[in-house]
């Protein structure tokens, strides 16, 4: 099984940028479909972005399309989420998730393995 550790969260002003990273270990990273999810206080965990094993197929939530970019470096066993033009409503704990499935999933139940999360706070 794969272990996932997120990093790169922090406090940023609206309009700013952050890049989240998710380091994978313990298994063959390139065999996993990967995703980013987020959860704000009092809200359910929601899909942000997902990517297939090669990086050639990506999906985004409408709320982040055009502002966020998901990517992966299989040689470094790392998943990334570049977040630009951040808004206060992007404030949440961000989680990376992985699964050995064939197709990219866009719901939390599609993913078996999860990181511990990293806090992103966007001030207005």
GROMACS .gro file of C-alpha atoms in nm:
model
  124
    1UNK     CA    1   0.000   0.000   0.000
    2UNK     CA    2   0.106   0.360  -0.048
    3UNK     CA    3   0.171   0.620   0.224
    4UNK     CA    4   0.092   0.982   0.139
    5UNK     CA    5   0.225   1.299   0.304
    6UNK     CA    6   0.109   1.646   0.199
    7UNK     CA    7   0.304   1.969   0.238
    8UNK     CA    8   0.302   2.325   0.113
    9UNK     CA    9  -0.006   2.464   0.282
   10UNK     CA   10  -0.009   2.798   0.457
   11UNK     CA   11  -0.162   3.144   0.484
   12UNK     CA   12  -0.186   3.354   0.169
   13UNK     CA   13  -0.372   3.666   0.063
   14UNK     CA   14  -0.650   3.654  -0.191
   15UNK     CA   15  -0.505   3.653  -0.541
   16UNK     CA   16  -0.191   3.476  -0.427
   17UNK     CA   17  -0.052   3.134  -0.512
   18UNK     CA   18   0.053   2.817  -0.334
   19UNK     CA   19   0.188   2.484  -0.453
   20UNK     CA   20   0.093   2.174  -0.260
   21UNK     CA   21   0.300   1.858  -0.276
   22UNK     CA   22   0.212   1.501  -0.186
   23UNK     CA   23   0.503   1.263  -0.135
   24UNK     CA   24   0.426   0.896  -0.186
   25UNK     CA   25   0.614   0.599  -0.049
   26UNK     CA   26   0.576   0.228   0.008
   27UNK     CA   27   0.444   0.128  -0.331
   28UNK     CA   28   0.478   0.194  -0.703
   29UNK     CA   29   0.350   0.550  -0.731
   30UNK     CA   30   0.300   0.532  -1.107
   31UNK     CA   31   0.039   0.258  -1.067
   32UNK     CA   32  -0.192   0.487  -0.872
   33UNK     CA   33  -0.458   0.726  -0.988
   34UNK     CA   34  -0.424   1.036  -0.769
   35UNK     CA   35  -0.656   1.311  -0.655
   36UNK     CA   36  -0.680   1.623  -0.443
   37UNK     CA   37  -0.977   1.687  -0.218
   38UNK     CA   38  -1.053   1.958   0.036
   39UNK     CA   39  -1.270   2.000   0.341
   40UNK     CA   40  -1.374   2.330   0.494
   41UNK     CA   41  -1.506   2.354   0.852
   42UNK     CA   42  -1.863   2.231   0.875
   43UNK     CA   43  -1.863   2.106   0.515
   44UNK     CA   44  -1.823   1.771   0.348
   45UNK     CA   45  -1.501   1.671   0.176
   46UNK     CA   46  -1.516   1.781  -0.187
   47UNK     CA   47  -1.332   1.690  -0.504
   48UNK     CA   48  -1.074   1.937  -0.635
   49UNK     CA   49  -0.871   1.764  -0.907
   50UNK     CA   50  -0.755   1.421  -1.023
   51UNK     CA   51  -0.496   1.275  -1.256
   52UNK     CA   52  -0.433   0.939  -1.419
   53UNK     CA   53  -0.114   0.734  -1.381
   54UNK     CA   54   0.074   0.902  -1.666
   55UNK     CA   55  -0.046   1.257  -1.610
   56UNK     CA   56  -0.212   1.264  -1.948
   57UNK     CA   57  -0.569   1.281  -1.817
   58UNK     CA   58  -0.684   1.536  -1.562
   59UNK     CA   59  -1.016   1.642  -1.414
   60UNK     CA   60  -1.106   1.955  -1.218
   61UNK     CA   61  -1.395   2.078  -1.011
   62UNK     CA   62  -1.569   2.370  -1.182
   63UNK     CA   63  -1.484   2.593  -0.887
   64UNK     CA   64  -1.108   2.560  -0.949
   65UNK     CA   65  -1.091   2.512  -1.325
   66UNK     CA   66  -0.855   2.764  -1.482
   67UNK     CA   67  -0.692   2.848  -1.147
   68UNK     CA   68  -0.554   2.514  -1.021
   69UNK     CA   69  -0.329   2.267  -1.201
   70UNK     CA   70  -0.270   1.908  -1.093
   71UNK     CA   71   0.047   1.731  -1.204
   72UNK     CA   72   0.270   1.444  -1.103
   73UNK     CA   73   0.634   1.343  -1.127
   74UNK     CA   74   0.650   0.964  -1.118
   75UNK     CA   75   1.030   0.969  -1.101
   76UNK     CA   76   1.005   1.168  -0.775
   77UNK     CA   77   0.696   0.986  -0.644
   78UNK     CA   78   0.526   1.321  -0.597
   79UNK     CA   79   0.188   1.472  -0.676
   80UNK     CA   80   0.143   1.849  -0.704
   81UNK     CA   81  -0.137   2.102  -0.697
   82UNK     CA   82  -0.048   2.449  -0.823
   83UNK     CA   83  -0.307   2.695  -0.695
   84UNK     CA   84  -0.321   3.043  -0.847
   85UNK     CA   85  -0.557   3.337  -0.795
   86UNK     CA   86  -0.663   3.196  -0.461
   87UNK     CA   87  -0.993   3.306  -0.309
   88UNK     CA   88  -1.115   3.305   0.053
   89UNK     CA   89  -1.356   3.027  -0.038
   90UNK     CA   90  -1.056   2.805  -0.118
   91UNK     CA   91  -0.977   2.795   0.255
   92UNK     CA   92  -0.981   2.431   0.367
   93UNK     CA   93  -0.772   2.134   0.465
   94UNK     CA   94  -0.639   1.981   0.143
   95UNK     CA   95  -0.591   1.605   0.115
   96UNK     CA   96  -0.420   1.396  -0.147
   97UNK     CA   97  -0.561   1.054  -0.222
   98UNK     CA   98  -0.456   0.752  -0.424
   99UNK     CA   99  -0.610   0.437  -0.559
  100UNK     CA  100  -0.506   0.149  -0.784
  101UNK     CA  101  -0.806   0.187  -1.011
  102UNK     CA  102  -0.819   0.191  -1.387
  103UNK     CA  103  -1.019   0.509  -1.437
  104UNK     CA  104  -0.972   0.844  -1.268
  105UNK     CA  105  -1.220   0.894  -0.986
  106UNK     CA  106  -1.385   1.222  -0.883
  107UNK     CA  107  -1.549   1.118  -0.559
  108UNK     CA  108  -1.393   1.043  -0.221
  109UNK     CA  109  -1.520   0.686  -0.223
  110UNK     CA  110  -1.311   0.618  -0.533
  111UNK     CA  111  -0.990   0.645  -0.329
  112UNK     CA  112  -0.854   0.400  -0.074
  113UNK     CA  113  -0.543   0.580   0.049
  114UNK     CA  114  -0.532   0.926   0.204
  115UNK     CA  115  -0.278   1.167   0.345
  116UNK     CA  116  -0.321   1.355   0.672
  117UNK     CA  117  -0.401   1.688   0.506
  118UNK     CA  118  -0.245   2.033   0.489
  119UNK     CA  119  -0.420   2.357   0.585
  120UNK     CA  120  -0.467   2.631   0.327
  121UNK     CA  121  -0.600   2.963   0.450
  122UNK     CA  122  -0.677   3.249   0.213
  123UNK     CA  123  -0.733   3.591   0.368
  124UNK     CA  124  -0.943   3.860   0.202
   0.00000   0.00000   0.00000
